[in-house]
PDB file of C-alpha atoms in Angstrom:
ATOM      1  CA  UNK A   1      -6.163  -0.786  19.182  1.00  0.00           C
ATOM      2  CA  UNK A   2      -8.242  -3.484  20.909  1.00  0.00           C
ATOM      3  CA  UNK A   3     -11.224  -2.472  18.775  1.00  0.00           C
ATOM      4  CA  UNK A   4      -9.095  -2.815  15.662  1.00  0.00           C
ATOM      5  CA  UNK A   5      -7.820  -6.267  16.695  1.00  0.00           C
ATOM      6  CA  UNK A   6     -11.358  -7.444  17.364  1.00  0.00           C
ATOM      7  CA  UNK A   7     -12.355  -6.116  13.954  1.00  0.00           C
ATOM      8  CA  UNK A   8      -9.417  -7.897  12.351  1.00  0.00           C
ATOM      9  CA  UNK A   9     -10.314 -11.218  13.962  1.00  0.00           C
ATOM     10  CA  UNK A  10     -13.963 -10.749  13.082  1.00  0.00           C
ATOM     11  CA  UNK A  11     -13.123 -10.051   9.449  1.00  0.00           C
ATOM     12  CA  UNK A  12     -10.984 -13.177   9.300  1.00  0.00           C
ATOM     13  CA  UNK A  13     -13.831 -15.150  10.834  1.00  0.00           C
ATOM     14  CA  UNK A  14     -16.324 -13.812   8.314  1.00  0.00           C
ATOM     15  CA  UNK A  15     -13.932 -14.410   5.422  1.00  0.00           C
ATOM     16  CA  UNK A  16     -13.505 -18.075   6.194  1.00  0.00           C
ATOM     17  CA  UNK A  17     -17.105 -18.725   7.165  1.00  0.00           C
ATOM     18  CA  UNK A  18     -18.408 -17.146   3.965  1.00  0.00           C
ATOM     19  CA  UNK A  19     -15.848 -18.399   1.456  1.00  0.00           C
ATOM     20  CA  UNK A  20     -14.092 -21.524   2.666  1.00  0.00           C
ATOM     21  CA  UNK A  21     -17.276 -23.102   3.940  1.00  0.00           C
ATOM     22  CA  UNK A  22     -19.864 -21.685   1.578  1.00  0.00           C
ATOM     23  CA  UNK A  23     -22.129 -19.997   4.090  1.00  0.00           C
ATOM     24  CA  UNK A  24     -24.978 -18.133   2.410  1.00  0.00           C
ATOM     25  CA  UNK A  25     -26.667 -14.934   3.416  1.00  0.00           C
ATOM     26  CA  UNK A  26     -29.721 -16.918   4.484  1.00  0.00           C
ATOM     27  CA  UNK A  27     -27.930 -19.395   6.785  1.00  0.00           C
ATOM     28  CA  UNK A  28     -25.277 -19.032   9.450  1.00  0.00           C
ATOM     29  CA  UNK A  29     -22.514 -21.558   9.975  1.00  0.00           C
ATOM     30  CA  UNK A  30     -20.237 -21.620  12.985  1.00  0.00           C
ATOM     31  CA  UNK A  31     -16.544 -21.915  12.207  1.00  0.00           C
ATOM     32  CA  UNK A  32     -14.564 -23.697  14.906  1.00  0.00           C
ATOM     33  CA  UNK A  33     -10.915 -23.646  15.880  1.00  0.00           C
ATOM     34  CA  UNK A  34     -10.529 -27.038  14.193  1.00  0.00           C
ATOM     35  CA  UNK A  35     -11.719 -25.504  10.931  1.00  0.00           C
ATOM     36  CA  UNK A  36      -8.982 -22.878  11.160  1.00  0.00           C
ATOM     37  CA  UNK A  37      -6.419 -25.553  12.056  1.00  0.00           C
ATOM     38  CA  UNK A  38      -7.388 -27.525   8.955  1.00  0.00           C
ATOM     39  CA  UNK A  39      -7.001 -24.447   6.783  1.00  0.00           C
ATOM     40  CA  UNK A  40      -3.616 -23.674   8.348  1.00  0.00           C
ATOM     41  CA  UNK A  41      -2.430 -27.231   7.732  1.00  0.00           C
ATOM     42  CA  UNK A  42      -3.536 -26.901   4.110  1.00  0.00           C
ATOM     43  CA  UNK A  43      -1.350 -23.805   3.746  1.00  0.00           C
ATOM     44  CA  UNK A  44      -3.763 -20.925   4.284  1.00  0.00           C
ATOM     45  CA  UNK A  45      -1.531 -18.023   5.298  1.00  0.00           C
ATOM     46  CA  UNK A  46      -4.497 -16.132   6.750  1.00  0.00           C
ATOM     47  CA  UNK A  47      -5.398 -19.027   9.029  1.00  0.00           C
ATOM     48  CA  UNK A  48      -1.748 -19.503   9.986  1.00  0.00           C
ATOM     49  CA  UNK A  49      -1.502 -15.834  10.908  1.00  0.00           C
ATOM     50  CA  UNK A  50      -4.745 -15.868  12.882  1.00  0.00           C
ATOM     51  CA  UNK A  51      -3.730 -18.879  14.966  1.00  0.00           C
ATOM     52  CA  UNK A  52      -0.176 -17.625  15.477  1.00  0.00           C
ATOM     53  CA  UNK A  53      -1.398 -14.189  16.519  1.00  0.00           C
ATOM     54  CA  UNK A  54      -3.943 -15.661  18.928  1.00  0.00           C
ATOM     55  CA  UNK A  55      -1.293 -17.768  20.680  1.00  0.00           C
ATOM     56  CA  UNK A  56       1.269 -14.969  20.866  1.00  0.00           C
ATOM     57  CA  UNK A  57      -1.279 -12.639  22.481  1.00  0.00           C
ATOM     58  CA  UNK A  58      -3.089 -15.332  24.496  1.00  0.00           C
ATOM     59  CA  UNK A  59      -6.407 -14.949  22.698  1.00  0.00           C
ATOM     60  CA  UNK A  60      -9.120 -17.362  21.650  1.00  0.00           C
ATOM     61  CA  UNK A  61     -10.177 -18.371  18.164  1.00  0.00           C
ATOM     62  CA  UNK A  62     -13.896 -19.092  17.920  1.00  0.00           C
ATOM     63  CA  UNK A  63     -14.061 -19.463  21.694  1.00  0.00           C
ATOM     64  CA  UNK A  64     -11.115 -21.866  21.996  1.00  0.00           C
ATOM     65  CA  UNK A  65      -7.378 -21.574  22.572  1.00  0.00           C
ATOM     66  CA  UNK A  66      -4.855 -23.369  20.390  1.00  0.00           C
ATOM     67  CA  UNK A  67      -2.457 -25.319  22.613  1.00  0.00           C
ATOM     68  CA  UNK A  68       0.546 -26.054  20.360  1.00  0.00           C
ATOM     69  CA  UNK A  69       2.549 -22.848  20.816  1.00  0.00           C
ATOM     70  CA  UNK A  70       5.533 -24.067  18.783  1.00  0.00           C
ATOM     71  CA  UNK A  71       3.380 -24.903  15.762  1.00  0.00           C
ATOM     72  CA  UNK A  72       1.431 -21.664  16.076  1.00  0.00           C
ATOM     73  CA  UNK A  73       4.557 -19.507  16.079  1.00  0.00           C
ATOM     74  CA  UNK A  74       5.963 -21.458  13.127  1.00  0.00           C
ATOM     75  CA  UNK A  75       2.777 -20.684  11.234  1.00  0.00           C
ATOM     76  CA  UNK A  76       3.057 -17.040  12.246  1.00  0.00           C
ATOM     77  CA  UNK A  77       6.579 -16.910  10.797  1.00  0.00           C
ATOM     78  CA  UNK A  78       5.348 -18.475   7.551  1.00  0.00           C
ATOM     79  CA  UNK A  79       2.593 -15.870   7.297  1.00  0.00           C
ATOM     80  CA  UNK A  80       5.136 -13.078   7.838  1.00  0.00           C
ATOM     81  CA  UNK A  81       7.346 -14.400   5.059  1.00  0.00           C
ATOM     82  CA  UNK A  82       4.313 -14.401   2.761  1.00  0.00           C
ATOM     83  CA  UNK A  83       3.022 -11.031   3.942  1.00  0.00           C
ATOM     84  CA  UNK A  84       5.688  -8.962   5.748  1.00  0.00           C
ATOM     85  CA  UNK A  85       3.023  -6.496   6.904  1.00  0.00           C
ATOM     86  CA  UNK A  86       1.972  -9.157   9.413  1.00  0.00           C
ATOM     87  CA  UNK A  87       5.363  -8.897  11.101  1.00  0.00           C
ATOM     88  CA  UNK A  88       5.098  -5.127  11.271  1.00  0.00           C
ATOM     89  CA  UNK A  89       1.610  -5.320  12.761  1.00  0.00           C
ATOM     90  CA  UNK A  90       2.635  -7.864  15.395  1.00  0.00           C
ATOM     91  CA  UNK A  91       5.787  -5.903  16.241  1.00  0.00           C
ATOM     92  CA  UNK A  92       3.813  -2.670  16.566  1.00  0.00           C
ATOM     93  CA  UNK A  93       1.273  -4.311  18.848  1.00  0.00           C
ATOM     94  CA  UNK A  94       4.056  -5.740  21.027  1.00  0.00           C
ATOM     95  CA  UNK A  95       5.564  -2.258  21.229  1.00  0.00           C
ATOM     96  CA  UNK A  96       2.216  -0.857  22.359  1.00  0.00           C
ATOM     97  CA  UNK A  97       2.071  -3.551  25.039  1.00  0.00           C
ATOM     98  CA  UNK A  98       5.544  -2.589  26.284  1.00  0.00           C
ATOM     99  CA  UNK A  99       7.263  -5.779  25.148  1.00  0.00           C
ATOM    100  CA  UNK A 100      10.287  -4.309  23.333  1.00  0.00           C
ATOM    101  CA  UNK A 101      12.346  -7.517  23.156  1.00  0.00           C
ATOM    102  CA  UNK A 102       9.636  -9.458  21.350  1.00  0.00           C
ATOM    103  CA  UNK A 103       8.742  -6.368  19.320  1.00  0.00           C
ATOM    104  CA  UNK A 104      12.306  -6.150  18.033  1.00  0.00           C
ATOM    105  CA  UNK A 105      12.192  -9.796  16.946  1.00  0.00           C
ATOM    106  CA  UNK A 106       9.018  -9.421  14.895  1.00  0.00           C
ATOM    107  CA  UNK A 107       9.878  -6.032  13.440  1.00  0.00           C
ATOM    108  CA  UNK A 108      13.195  -7.491  12.320  1.00  0.00           C
ATOM    109  CA  UNK A 109      11.312 -10.401  10.739  1.00  0.00           C
ATOM    110  CA  UNK A 110       9.217  -7.852   8.841  1.00  0.00           C
ATOM    111  CA  UNK A 111      12.339  -6.053   7.605  1.00  0.00           C
ATOM    112  CA  UNK A 112      13.983  -9.336   6.617  1.00  0.00           C
ATOM    113  CA  UNK A 113      10.868 -10.244   4.643  1.00  0.00           C
ATOM    114  CA  UNK A 114      10.954  -6.924   2.790  1.00  0.00           C
ATOM    115  CA  UNK A 115       8.719  -4.563   4.782  1.00  0.00           C
ATOM    116  CA  UNK A 116      11.162  -1.678   5.025  1.00  0.00           C
ATOM    117  CA  UNK A 117       8.737   0.642   6.850  1.00  0.00           C
ATOM    118  CA  UNK A 118       9.517  -1.412   9.954  1.00  0.00           C
ATOM    119  CA  UNK A 119      12.978   0.200  10.110  1.00  0.00           C
ATOM    120  CA  UNK A 120      11.435   3.276  11.726  1.00  0.00           C
ATOM    121  CA  UNK A 121       9.590   1.161  14.281  1.00  0.00           C
ATOM    122  CA  UNK A 122      12.834  -0.593  15.152  1.00  0.00           C
ATOM    123  CA  UNK A 123      14.561   2.745  15.555  1.00  0.00           C
ATOM    124  CA  UNK A 124      12.002   4.010  18.053  1.00  0.00           C
ATOM    125  CA  UNK A 125      12.709   1.035  20.320  1.00  0.00           C
ATOM    126  CA  UNK A 126      16.205   2.419  20.982  1.00  0.00           C
ATOM    127  CA  UNK A 127      15.652   6.179  20.784  1.00  0.00           C
ATOM    128  CA  UNK A 128      15.667   8.792  23.531  1.00  0.00           C
ATOM    129  CA  UNK A 129      17.127   9.887  26.848  1.00  0.00           C
ATOM    130  CA  UNK A 130      16.248   6.591  28.495  1.00  0.00           C
ATOM    131  CA  UNK A 131      18.497   4.604  26.164  1.00  0.00           C
ATOM    132  CA  UNK A 132      22.250   4.170  25.980  1.00  0.00           C
ATOM    133  CA  UNK A 133      24.551   5.879  23.517  1.00  0.00           C
ATOM    134  CA  UNK A 134      24.880   2.594  21.643  1.00  0.00           C
ATOM    135  CA  UNK A 135      21.101   2.246  21.517  1.00  0.00           C
ATOM    136  CA  UNK A 136      20.634   5.732  20.112  1.00  0.00           C
ATOM    137  CA  UNK A 137      23.334   5.148  17.516  1.00  0.00           C
ATOM    138  CA  UNK A 138      21.529   1.970  16.507  1.00  0.00           C
ATOM    139  CA  UNK A 139      18.313   3.978  16.221  1.00  0.00           C
ATOM    140  CA  UNK A 140      20.125   6.449  13.991  1.00  0.00           C
ATOM    141  CA  UNK A 141      21.270   3.641  11.690  1.00  0.00           C
ATOM    142  CA  UNK A 142      17.731   2.283  11.475  1.00  0.00           C
ATOM    143  CA  UNK A 143      16.380   5.734  10.599  1.00  0.00           C
ATOM    144  CA  UNK A 144      19.073   6.110   7.951  1.00  0.00           C
ATOM    145  CA  UNK A 145      17.974   2.783   6.494  1.00  0.00           C
ATOM    146  CA  UNK A 146      14.336   3.925   6.538  1.00  0.00           C
ATOM    147  CA  UNK A 147      15.294   7.160   4.785  1.00  0.00           C
ATOM    148  CA  UNK A 148      17.185   5.240   2.117  1.00  0.00           C
ATOM    149  CA  UNK A 149      13.901   3.502   1.258  1.00  0.00           C
ATOM    150  CA  UNK A 150      12.052   6.789   0.850  1.00  0.00           C
ATOM    151  CA  UNK A 151      10.754   7.452   4.356  1.00  0.00           C
ATOM    152  CA  UNK A 152      11.187  11.228   4.552  1.00  0.00           C
ATOM    153  CA  UNK A 153       9.953  11.387   8.148  1.00  0.00           C
ATOM    154  CA  UNK A 154      13.047   9.416   9.157  1.00  0.00           C
ATOM    155  CA  UNK A 155      15.067  12.547   8.376  1.00  0.00           C
ATOM    156  CA  UNK A 156      12.987  14.422  10.957  1.00  0.00           C
ATOM    157  CA  UNK A 157      13.908  11.846  13.571  1.00  0.00           C
ATOM    158  CA  UNK A 158      17.606  11.967  12.662  1.00  0.00           C
ATOM    159  CA  UNK A 159      17.324  15.719  13.097  1.00  0.00           C
ATOM    160  CA  UNK A 160      15.892  15.145  16.568  1.00  0.00           C
ATOM    161  CA  UNK A 161      18.868  12.927  17.389  1.00  0.00           C
ATOM    162  CA  UNK A 162      21.275  15.785  16.638  1.00  0.00           C
ATOM    163  CA  UNK A 163      19.025  18.375  18.264  1.00  0.00           C
ATOM    164  CA  UNK A 164      18.872  16.462  21.552  1.00  0.00           C
ATOM    165  CA  UNK A 165      22.353  14.947  21.499  1.00  0.00           C
ATOM    166  CA  UNK A 166      21.060  11.374  21.632  1.00  0.00           C
ATOM    167  CA  UNK A 167      24.174   9.252  21.169  1.00  0.00           C
ATOM    168  CA  UNK A 168      25.925  12.086  19.297  1.00  0.00           C
ATOM    169  CA  UNK A 169      27.205  15.559  20.066  1.00  0.00           C
ATOM    170  CA  UNK A 170      24.389  18.085  20.044  1.00  0.00           C
ATOM    171  CA  UNK A 171      24.519  19.912  16.715  1.00  0.00           C
ATOM    172  CA  UNK A 172      21.617  22.253  15.948  1.00  0.00           C
ATOM    173  CA  UNK A 173      22.984  23.184  12.526  1.00  0.00           C
ATOM    174  CA  UNK A 174      23.097  19.548  11.485  1.00  0.00           C
ATOM    175  CA  UNK A 175      19.627  19.011  12.958  1.00  0.00           C
ATOM    176  CA  UNK A 176      18.303  21.836  10.794  1.00  0.00           C
ATOM    177  CA  UNK A 177      19.909  20.270   7.723  1.00  0.00           C
ATOM    178  CA  UNK A 178      17.964  17.060   8.328  1.00  0.00           C
ATOM    179  CA  UNK A 179      14.710  18.916   8.989  1.00  0.00           C
ATOM    180  CA  UNK A 180      15.193  20.801   5.722  1.00  0.00           C
ATOM    181  CA  UNK A 181      15.960  17.550   3.917  1.00  0.00           C
ATOM    182  CA  UNK A 182      12.660  16.118   5.135  1.00  0.00           C
ATOM    183  CA  UNK A 183      10.853  19.260   3.972  1.00  0.00           C
ATOM    184  CA  UNK A 184      12.498  19.063   0.552  1.00  0.00           C
ATOM    185  CA  UNK A 185      11.032  15.567   0.185  1.00  0.00           C
ATOM    186  CA  UNK A 186       7.525  16.701   1.057  1.00  0.00           C
ATOM    187  CA  UNK A 187       7.451  15.850   4.764  1.00  0.00           C
ATOM    188  CA  UNK A 188       5.743  18.863   6.351  1.00  0.00           C
ATOM    189  CA  UNK A 189       6.496  17.605   9.878  1.00  0.00           C
ATOM    190  CA  UNK A 190       9.958  18.998   9.169  1.00  0.00           C
ATOM    191  CA  UNK A 191       8.485  22.500   9.477  1.00  0.00           C
ATOM    192  CA  UNK A 192       7.196  21.775  12.966  1.00  0.00           C
ATOM    193  CA  UNK A 193      10.454  20.142  14.034  1.00  0.00           C
ATOM    194  CA  UNK A 194      12.366  23.197  12.851  1.00  0.00           C
ATOM    195  CA  UNK A 195       9.947  25.546  14.583  1.00  0.00           C
ATOM    196  CA  UNK A 196      10.151  23.633  17.860  1.00  0.00           C
ATOM    197  CA  UNK A 197      13.942  23.693  17.773  1.00  0.00           C
ATOM    198  CA  UNK A 198      14.015  27.435  17.174  1.00  0.00           C
ATOM    199  CA  UNK A 199      11.455  27.995  19.918  1.00  0.00           C
ATOM    200  CA  UNK A 200      13.305  25.849  22.466  1.00  0.00           C
ATOM    201  CA  UNK A 201      16.985  26.382  21.745  1.00  0.00           C
ATOM    202  CA  UNK A 202      17.439  29.714  19.988  1.00  0.00           C
ATOM    203  CA  UNK A 203      18.017  32.886  21.973  1.00  0.00           C
ATOM    204  CA  UNK A 204      15.646  35.699  20.987  1.00  0.00           C
ATOM    205  CA  UNK A 205      13.720  33.531  18.509  1.00  0.00           C
ATOM    206  CA  UNK A 206      11.581  35.074  15.797  1.00  0.00           C
ATOM    207  CA  UNK A 207       8.155  33.894  16.950  1.00  0.00           C
ATOM    208  CA  UNK A 208       6.405  35.066  13.798  1.00  0.00           C
ATOM    209  CA  UNK A 209       8.780  32.913  11.763  1.00  0.00           C
ATOM    210  CA  UNK A 210       8.082  30.001  14.102  1.00  0.00           C
ATOM    211  CA  UNK A 211       4.326  30.522  13.722  1.00  0.00           C
ATOM    212  CA  UNK A 212       4.740  30.466   9.949  1.00  0.00           C
ATOM    213  CA  UNK A 213       6.580  27.145  10.206  1.00  0.00           C
ATOM    214  CA  UNK A 214       3.829  25.649  12.354  1.00  0.00           C
ATOM    215  CA  UNK A 215       1.143  26.883   9.963  1.00  0.00           C
ATOM    216  CA  UNK A 216       2.796  25.153   7.007  1.00  0.00           C
ATOM    217  CA  UNK A 217       2.484  21.822   8.796  1.00  0.00           C
ATOM    218  CA  UNK A 218      -0.893  22.551  10.398  1.00  0.00           C
ATOM    219  CA  UNK A 219      -2.451  23.133   6.982  1.00  0.00           C
ATOM    220  CA  UNK A 220      -1.500  19.544   6.179  1.00  0.00           C
ATOM    221  CA  UNK A 221      -3.146  18.228   9.343  1.00  0.00           C
ATOM    222  CA  UNK A 222      -0.108  18.219  11.655  1.00  0.00           C
ATOM    223  CA  UNK A 223      -1.388  17.800  15.210  1.00  0.00           C
ATOM    224  CA  UNK A 224       1.956  18.711  16.808  1.00  0.00           C
ATOM    225  CA  UNK A 225       2.009  21.888  14.742  1.00  0.00           C
ATOM    226  CA  UNK A 226      -1.449  22.843  15.985  1.00  0.00           C
ATOM    227  CA  UNK A 227      -0.283  22.240  19.552  1.00  0.00           C
ATOM    228  CA  UNK A 228       2.611  24.590  18.798  1.00  0.00           C
ATOM    229  CA  UNK A 229       0.218  27.271  17.548  1.00  0.00           C
ATOM    230  CA  UNK A 230      -1.789  27.024  20.762  1.00  0.00           C
ATOM    231  CA  UNK A 231       1.411  27.181  22.800  1.00  0.00           C
ATOM    232  CA  UNK A 232       2.516  30.373  21.034  1.00  0.00           C
ATOM    233  CA  UNK A 233      -0.881  31.887  21.756  1.00  0.00           C
ATOM    234  CA  UNK A 234      -0.570  31.101  25.467  1.00  0.00           C
ATOM    235  CA  UNK A 235       3.073  32.074  25.977  1.00  0.00           C
ATOM    236  CA  UNK A 236       4.155  34.477  23.248  1.00  0.00           C
ATOM    237  CA  UNK A 237       1.044  36.041  21.784  1.00  0.00           C
ATOM    238  CA  UNK A 238       2.476  39.521  22.240  1.00  0.00           C
ATOM    239  CA  UNK A 239       4.853  38.575  19.412  1.00  0.00           C
ATOM    240  CA  UNK A 240       2.458  36.752  17.065  1.00  0.00           C
ATOM    241  CA  UNK A 241      -0.904  38.468  17.624  1.00  0.00           C
ATOM    242  CA  UNK A 242      -3.180  35.449  17.240  1.00  0.00           C
ATOM    243  CA  UNK A 243      -6.852  35.983  18.016  1.00  0.00           C
ATOM    244  CA  UNK A 244      -8.826  33.606  20.203  1.00  0.00           C
ATOM    245  CA  UNK A 245     -11.028  32.791  17.206  1.00  0.00           C
ATOM    246  CA  UNK A 246      -8.030  31.748  15.122  1.00  0.00           C
ATOM    247  CA  UNK A 247      -6.730  29.473  17.875  1.00  0.00           C
ATOM    248  CA  UNK A 248     -10.171  27.934  18.373  1.00  0.00           C
ATOM    249  CA  UNK A 249     -10.328  27.326  14.642  1.00  0.00           C
ATOM    250  CA  UNK A 250      -7.140  25.276  14.762  1.00  0.00           C
ATOM    251  CA  UNK A 251      -8.316  23.518  17.918  1.00  0.00           C
ATOM    252  CA  UNK A 252     -11.385  22.241  16.100  1.00  0.00           C
ATOM    253  CA  UNK A 253      -9.382  21.352  13.014  1.00  0.00           C
ATOM    254  CA  UNK A 254      -7.255  19.184  15.301  1.00  0.00           C
ATOM    255  CA  UNK A 255     -10.364  17.576  16.789  1.00  0.00           C
ATOM    256  CA  UNK A 256     -11.655  16.900  13.305  1.00  0.00           C
ATOM    257  CA  UNK A 257      -8.399  15.267  12.240  1.00  0.00           C
ATOM    258  CA  UNK A 258      -8.223  13.145  15.384  1.00  0.00           C
ATOM    259  CA  UNK A 259     -11.497  11.349  14.678  1.00  0.00           C
ATOM    260  CA  UNK A 260     -11.195  10.823  10.929  1.00  0.00           C
ATOM    261  CA  UNK A 261      -9.408   7.760   9.570  1.00  0.00           C
ATOM    262  CA  UNK A 262      -8.110   6.824  13.034  1.00  0.00           C
ATOM    263  CA  UNK A 263      -5.966   9.956  13.286  1.00  0.00           C
ATOM    264  CA  UNK A 264      -4.491  10.029   9.804  1.00  0.00           C
ATOM    265  CA  UNK A 265      -4.088  13.692   8.782  1.00  0.00           C
ATOM    266  CA  UNK A 266      -6.982  15.093   6.812  1.00  0.00           C
ATOM    267  CA  UNK A 267      -6.688  18.699   5.683  1.00  0.00           C
ATOM    268  CA  UNK A 268      -9.735  20.642   6.792  1.00  0.00           C
ATOM    269  CA  UNK A 269      -8.786  23.731   4.810  1.00  0.00           C
ATOM    270  CA  UNK A 270      -9.407  24.561   1.200  1.00  0.00           C
ATOM    271  CA  UNK A 271      -5.933  24.611  -0.340  1.00  0.00           C
ATOM    272  CA  UNK A 272      -6.514  28.166  -1.526  1.00  0.00           C
ATOM    273  CA  UNK A 273      -7.444  29.350   1.968  1.00  0.00           C
ATOM    274  CA  UNK A 274      -4.777  30.870   4.177  1.00  0.00           C
ATOM    275  CA  UNK A 275      -5.069  31.509   7.888  1.00  0.00           C
ATOM    276  CA  UNK A 276      -6.404  34.989   8.557  1.00  0.00           C
ATOM    277  CA  UNK A 277      -6.165  36.609  11.939  1.00  0.00           C
ATOM    278  CA  UNK A 278      -9.939  36.696  12.239  1.00  0.00           C
ATOM    279  CA  UNK A 279     -12.751  34.307  11.360  1.00  0.00           C
ATOM    280  CA  UNK A 280     -16.424  35.119  11.205  1.00  0.00           C
ATOM    281  CA  UNK A 281     -18.600  33.760  13.981  1.00  0.00           C
ATOM    282  CA  UNK A 282     -20.546  31.837  11.339  1.00  0.00           C
ATOM    283  CA  UNK A 283     -17.378  30.084  10.096  1.00  0.00           C
ATOM    284  CA  UNK A 284     -16.304  29.204  13.598  1.00  0.00           C
ATOM    285  CA  UNK A 285     -19.773  27.964  14.533  1.00  0.00           C
ATOM    286  CA  UNK A 286     -19.909  25.622  11.538  1.00  0.00           C
ATOM    287  CA  UNK A 287     -16.439  24.223  12.228  1.00  0.00           C
ATOM    288  CA  UNK A 288     -17.216  23.743  15.911  1.00  0.00           C
ATOM    289  CA  UNK A 289     -20.547  22.053  15.214  1.00  0.00           C
ATOM    290  CA  UNK A 290     -19.039  19.637  12.712  1.00  0.00           C
ATOM    291  CA  UNK A 291     -16.108  18.754  14.960  1.00  0.00           C
ATOM    292  CA  UNK A 292     -18.323  18.211  18.003  1.00  0.00           C
ATOM    293  CA  UNK A 293     -20.707  16.031  15.988  1.00  0.00           C
ATOM    294  CA  UNK A 294     -17.824  13.892  14.766  1.00  0.00           C
ATOM    295  CA  UNK A 295     -16.332  13.547  18.226  1.00  0.00           C
ATOM    296  CA  UNK A 296     -19.693  12.582  19.703  1.00  0.00           C
ATOM    297  CA  UNK A 297     -20.368  10.057  16.961  1.00  0.00           C
ATOM    298  CA  UNK A 298     -16.933   8.473  17.280  1.00  0.00           C
ATOM    299  CA  UNK A 299     -17.102   8.174  21.079  1.00  0.00           C
ATOM    300  CA  UNK A 300     -20.451   6.438  20.867  1.00  0.00           C
TER     301      UNK A 300
END
């Protein structure tokens, strides 16, 4: 995340130095904090966001700190109204820094400005065993709002609420209904959620059925599903009959996905290919080599 923030600030710096001040490729021109202040005063939402963000997170702009916190946060609010994504980004970063009170404020600003994806982020601030019944019920309402705007994954999380009895009576049947609803809307994480529930809560579960559920999500890049496949191999392989080669295949698929597009799922399988119980050593070698090369390149 710090690398991304630095990149964001750098891009803003380059944008203003190359456009607002006419820097050419042949000459370099330093842009100072005062330059950004002038742009912010003239109504530049990008400059307002940059200064507001820097003050909120105690960072410098071009080697200097802006001292007027009140003005900076006013500019940040203006930038959020113009681009609600800014509120979501700030709220998400505050969540990552374990500042839930401030995170709630900025995520709510994002929602108020029209960025409805922030409903799910708000929900996660109140969800789980460590929160009160009222908090979990609030999370449920936020997820319901997210779902109403087309976020199918929110149905998975509502299913988890019923599965775990967070703020409601535990109801596995209702949890399954929500997982299935997510699946019906194209959210393959619903398969993994359903498989995990069957694996954890059902007596005498059908492990082959559970494996099939995990595979449906894994083929779409689901990391949790791949973890489930590896878990079945370790604990219940007498029921599913996975080979070591098959499990290693999925392990390297997961590695591949984790280093591409900052973790966004990327299917490593041809859509026509289905998991077989055995892979040739040549296939496995190629997958392993590619994954290890990507991991090495990313870490450097």
